[in-house]
Amino acid sequence: MNEKKEVGEKAVEYVKDGMVVGLGTGSTVYYFISKLGQLVQQGLSIKGVPTSKQTEKLAIELGIPLVSFHEIEQIDVAIDGADEVNTELHLIKGGGGALLREKIIAAAAKTFIVIADSHKNVNTLGTFPLPIEVVPYGVEMTVKHVRELGGRPEIRLDQGNPFLTDNGNYILDTSFQEIKQPRDLEKKLNLIPGVVENGLFVGMADAVITVVDNKLVTKARR
């Protein structure tokens, strides 16, 4: 069973004719976008809003029409992956470096659906290092403040140089071990000057399509 393909293709059931769709980023979302491209070729009429340049490129290759925020009033549904999903459907995202745009689009969507293979399901968030997007200026001070909250941040590198997001910022991959109060940590991190956004998505997912005991399941927010 290719779990990423199964959950990705299942998510197209949430897309209806005429919708504006937020298109996530990552290896699982690839299967969703690929299936969506097939349906567009068969006549499905939708408009997509990509969360990254990588996703924009894929959507264009597949013939999915794209729009920008100034052309729309709302996003009907956003489909995206996650690096970790806990039992309350809180998420860690940002492994692909697109967390800021992903959070903007998820917050703008009437419905936010997460697709995740079984390995992403956890009881407590924090095994996956939390990505934090920060401005390059004064990053040393930003790192210091993150450490004061108990994190161990490391600047993400790309071929020896700091990785740059699509917004021209750095990512701090930050180990917190266990994040037992994600809502509290999300707020505290975003109060640090220099932090643009962090990868905690708390109370945002309306449903998660995942795999439990080799079966596709959809978990809805309580």
Short mmCIF file of C-alpha atoms in Angstrom, two decimals:
data_model
loop_
_atom_site.label_atom_id
_atom_site.label_comp_id
_atom_site.label_asym_id
_atom_site.label_seq_id
_atom_site.Cartn_x
_atom_site.Cartn_y
_atom_site.Cartn_z
CA MET A 1 0.00 0.00 0.00
CA ASN A 2 1.42 3.35 -1.07
CA GLU A 3 0.01 5.35 1.82
CA LYS A 4 0.95 8.76 0.43
CA LYS A 5 -0.75 7.99 -2.87
CA GLU A 6 -3.85 6.57 -1.15
CA VAL A 7 -4.44 9.54 1.18
CA GLY A 8 -3.51 12.06 -1.51
CA GLU A 9 -5.96 10.71 -4.05
CA LYS A 10 -8.70 10.32 -1.42
CA ALA A 11 -8.55 14.07 -0.76
CA VAL A 12 -9.86 14.93 -4.24
CA GLU A 13 -13.31 13.92 -2.97
CA TYR A 14 -13.40 17.24 -1.10
CA VAL A 15 -12.97 19.21 -4.34
CA LYS A 16 -16.12 20.14 -6.24
CA ASP A 17 -16.73 21.94 -9.52
CA GLY A 18 -16.28 25.70 -9.29
CA MET A 19 -14.16 25.66 -6.12
CA VAL A 20 -11.07 27.70 -5.30
CA VAL A 21 -8.59 25.18 -3.90
CA GLY A 22 -5.51 25.78 -1.73
CA LEU A 23 -2.73 23.55 -3.04
CA GLY A 24 -0.27 22.39 -0.40
CA THR A 25 3.37 21.42 -0.70
CA GLY A 26 5.22 18.14 -0.23
CA SER A 27 5.57 14.51 -1.26
CA THR A 28 2.06 13.46 -0.16
CA VAL A 29 0.37 16.48 -1.72
CA TYR A 30 2.10 15.60 -4.99
CA TYR A 31 -0.33 12.69 -5.41
CA PHE A 32 -3.33 14.92 -4.63
CA ILE A 33 -2.27 17.52 -7.18
CA SER A 34 -1.49 14.87 -9.80
CA LYS A 35 -4.97 13.35 -9.41
CA LEU A 36 -6.53 16.81 -9.46
CA GLY A 37 -4.72 17.52 -12.72
CA GLN A 38 -6.27 14.40 -14.26
CA LEU A 39 -9.75 15.56 -13.21
CA VAL A 40 -9.13 19.03 -14.64
CA GLN A 41 -8.18 17.42 -17.96
CA GLN A 42 -11.49 15.53 -17.79
CA GLY A 43 -13.46 18.75 -17.35
CA LEU A 44 -13.40 19.64 -13.65
CA SER A 45 -13.48 23.44 -13.33
CA ILE A 46 -11.45 24.75 -10.38
CA LYS A 47 -8.90 27.44 -9.56
CA GLY A 48 -5.85 26.73 -7.45
CA VAL A 49 -3.86 28.86 -5.02
CA PRO A 50 -0.36 27.37 -4.55
CA THR A 51 1.53 27.43 -1.24
CA SER A 52 4.98 27.39 -2.86
CA LYS A 53 6.86 27.96 -6.08
CA GLN A 54 7.40 24.19 -6.26
CA THR A 55 3.64 23.58 -6.17
CA GLU A 56 3.00 26.41 -8.62
CA LYS A 57 5.37 24.77 -11.12
CA LEU A 58 3.70 21.36 -10.74
CA ALA A 59 0.19 22.79 -11.11
CA ILE A 60 1.15 24.66 -14.29
CA GLU A 61 2.69 21.48 -15.74
CA LEU A 62 -0.59 19.64 -15.06
CA GLY A 63 -2.79 22.36 -16.54
CA ILE A 64 -4.44 23.42 -13.26
CA PRO A 65 -5.55 27.08 -13.53
CA LEU A 66 -4.02 29.26 -10.81
CA VAL A 67 -5.22 32.51 -9.23
CA SER A 68 -3.72 34.98 -6.77
CA PHE A 69 -5.32 36.37 -3.64
CA HIS A 70 -6.37 39.64 -5.26
CA GLU A 71 -8.52 37.68 -7.74
CA ILE A 72 -10.58 35.77 -5.14
CA GLU A 73 -12.69 36.45 -2.06
CA GLN A 74 -12.10 33.14 -0.30
CA ILE A 75 -10.62 29.65 -0.60
CA ASP A 76 -13.21 26.89 -0.46
CA VAL A 77 -10.92 24.06 0.59
CA ALA A 78 -7.18 23.74 1.23
CA ILE A 79 -5.44 20.36 1.06
CA ASP A 80 -1.99 19.99 2.58
CA GLY A 81 0.32 17.52 4.27
CA ALA A 82 1.91 17.51 7.72
CA ASP A 83 5.12 16.38 9.39
CA GLU A 84 3.31 15.36 12.59
CA VAL A 85 -0.35 15.06 13.59
CA ASN A 86 -1.35 14.50 17.21
CA THR A 87 -4.55 12.98 18.62
CA GLU A 88 -6.23 16.42 18.75
CA LEU A 89 -5.35 17.07 15.07
CA HIS A 90 -2.80 19.73 15.95
CA LEU A 91 0.08 19.73 13.47
CA ILE A 92 3.73 20.38 12.92
CA LYS A 93 4.36 21.59 9.37
CA GLY A 94 7.23 23.22 7.53
CA GLY A 95 9.55 20.36 6.66
CA GLY A 96 9.39 21.56 3.07
CA GLY A 97 10.04 25.16 4.08
CA ALA A 98 6.67 26.58 2.98
CA LEU A 99 5.02 26.95 6.40
CA LEU A 100 4.21 30.68 6.17
CA ARG A 101 2.33 30.46 2.88
CA GLU A 102 0.75 27.18 4.00
CA LYS A 103 -0.59 28.81 7.17
CA ILE A 104 -1.89 31.87 5.29
CA ILE A 105 -3.79 29.63 2.87
CA ALA A 106 -5.05 27.25 5.58
CA ALA A 107 -6.38 30.22 7.59
CA ALA A 108 -8.11 31.63 4.49
CA ALA A 109 -9.86 28.35 3.65
CA LYS A 110 -13.41 27.51 4.70
CA THR A 111 -12.26 23.89 5.08
CA PHE A 112 -8.70 22.70 5.75
CA ILE A 113 -8.01 19.02 5.04
CA VAL A 114 -4.70 17.39 6.01
CA ILE A 115 -3.32 14.29 4.30
CA ALA A 116 -0.76 12.24 6.23
CA ASP A 117 0.64 8.72 6.07
CA SER A 118 0.60 6.56 9.20
CA HIS A 119 4.15 7.54 10.19
CA LYS A 120 3.01 11.13 10.81
CA ASN A 121 0.56 10.16 13.58
CA VAL A 122 1.89 10.82 17.10
CA ASN A 123 0.47 11.12 20.60
CA THR A 124 2.54 14.20 21.45
CA LEU A 125 4.11 16.65 19.01
CA GLY A 126 7.82 17.34 19.09
CA THR A 127 9.82 14.39 17.77
CA PHE A 128 9.99 16.19 14.42
CA PRO A 129 12.00 19.42 14.88
CA LEU A 130 9.66 22.42 14.76
CA PRO A 131 10.40 24.72 11.78
CA ILE A 132 10.33 28.44 12.62
CA GLU A 133 10.57 31.00 9.80
CA VAL A 134 12.68 34.00 10.81
CA VAL A 135 14.05 37.11 9.10
CA PRO A 136 17.81 36.95 8.47
CA TYR A 137 18.47 40.28 10.20
CA GLY A 138 19.40 39.77 13.84
CA VAL A 139 18.98 36.00 13.58
CA GLU A 140 21.50 35.51 16.40
CA MET A 141 19.15 37.33 18.80
CA THR A 142 16.13 35.41 17.50
CA VAL A 143 17.96 32.14 18.14
CA LYS A 144 18.74 33.32 21.69
CA HIS A 145 15.06 34.07 22.41
CA VAL A 146 13.96 30.68 21.02
CA ARG A 147 16.48 28.97 23.29
CA GLU A 148 14.97 30.83 26.26
CA LEU A 149 11.68 29.04 25.50
CA GLY A 150 13.43 25.68 25.80
CA GLY A 151 14.15 25.04 22.13
CA ARG A 152 17.38 23.97 20.48
CA PRO A 153 17.31 25.79 17.13
CA GLU A 154 19.57 25.13 14.16
CA ILE A 155 19.55 27.22 11.01
CA ARG A 156 18.48 24.98 8.11
CA LEU A 157 21.21 24.73 5.50
CA ASP A 158 21.16 24.18 1.74
CA GLN A 159 24.53 23.11 0.33
CA GLY A 160 26.31 24.76 3.24
CA ASN A 161 24.43 28.07 3.07
CA PRO A 162 21.29 29.07 4.98
CA PHE A 163 18.17 27.68 3.28
CA LEU A 164 15.99 30.51 1.97
CA THR A 165 12.20 30.25 1.93
CA ASP A 166 10.14 31.53 -0.99
CA ASN A 167 9.83 34.71 1.10
CA GLY A 168 13.60 35.15 1.45
CA ASN A 169 13.71 34.13 5.12
CA TYR A 170 15.63 31.54 7.15
CA ILE A 171 14.23 28.42 8.86
CA LEU A 172 15.21 27.43 12.39
CA ASP A 173 14.66 23.68 12.82
CA THR A 174 14.05 23.56 16.56
CA SER A 175 14.02 20.56 18.88
CA PHE A 176 11.61 20.83 21.81
CA GLN A 177 11.48 17.06 22.52
CA GLU A 178 7.82 17.09 23.66
CA ILE A 179 5.39 19.91 22.94
CA LYS A 180 2.65 19.34 25.49
CA GLN A 181 1.12 22.84 25.17
CA PRO A 182 1.27 23.58 21.43
CA ARG A 183 -1.21 26.48 21.54
CA ASP A 184 0.82 28.25 24.22
CA LEU A 185 4.14 27.66 22.45
CA GLU A 186 2.75 28.84 19.09
CA LYS A 187 1.77 32.19 20.63
CA LYS A 188 5.03 32.64 22.57
CA LEU A 189 7.17 31.96 19.50
CA ASN A 190 5.26 34.44 17.36
CA LEU A 191 5.81 37.17 19.97
CA ILE A 192 9.58 36.97 19.45
CA PRO A 193 10.85 39.86 17.29
CA GLY A 194 12.32 38.35 14.13
CA VAL A 195 9.97 35.35 14.06
CA VAL A 196 7.72 35.55 11.01
CA GLU A 197 5.70 32.37 11.73
CA ASN A 198 6.16 28.91 13.16
CA GLY A 199 5.12 25.44 12.05
CA LEU A 200 2.59 24.74 14.80
CA PHE A 201 -0.88 24.57 13.23
CA VAL A 202 -3.14 24.43 16.30
CA GLY A 203 -6.88 23.91 15.88
CA MET A 204 -6.71 24.58 12.14
CA ALA A 205 -7.31 21.15 10.57
CA ASP A 206 -10.97 20.29 10.03
CA ALA A 207 -10.11 16.70 9.13
CA VAL A 208 -7.10 14.46 8.62
CA ILE A 209 -7.05 11.68 6.02
CA THR A 210 -4.56 9.07 7.19
CA VAL A 211 -3.90 5.35 7.49
CA VAL A 212 -4.54 3.27 10.62
CA ASP A 213 -3.91 -0.50 10.61
CA ASN A 214 -3.50 -0.43 6.81
CA LYS A 215 -6.91 1.20 6.33
CA LEU A 216 -7.78 4.66 5.10
CA VAL A 217 -9.51 6.68 7.79
CA THR A 218 -10.72 10.26 8.05
CA LYS A 219 -10.45 11.85 11.47
CA ALA A 220 -12.65 14.92 11.98
CA ARG A 221 -12.00 17.64 14.52
CA ARG A 222 -14.16 17.18 17.59
#
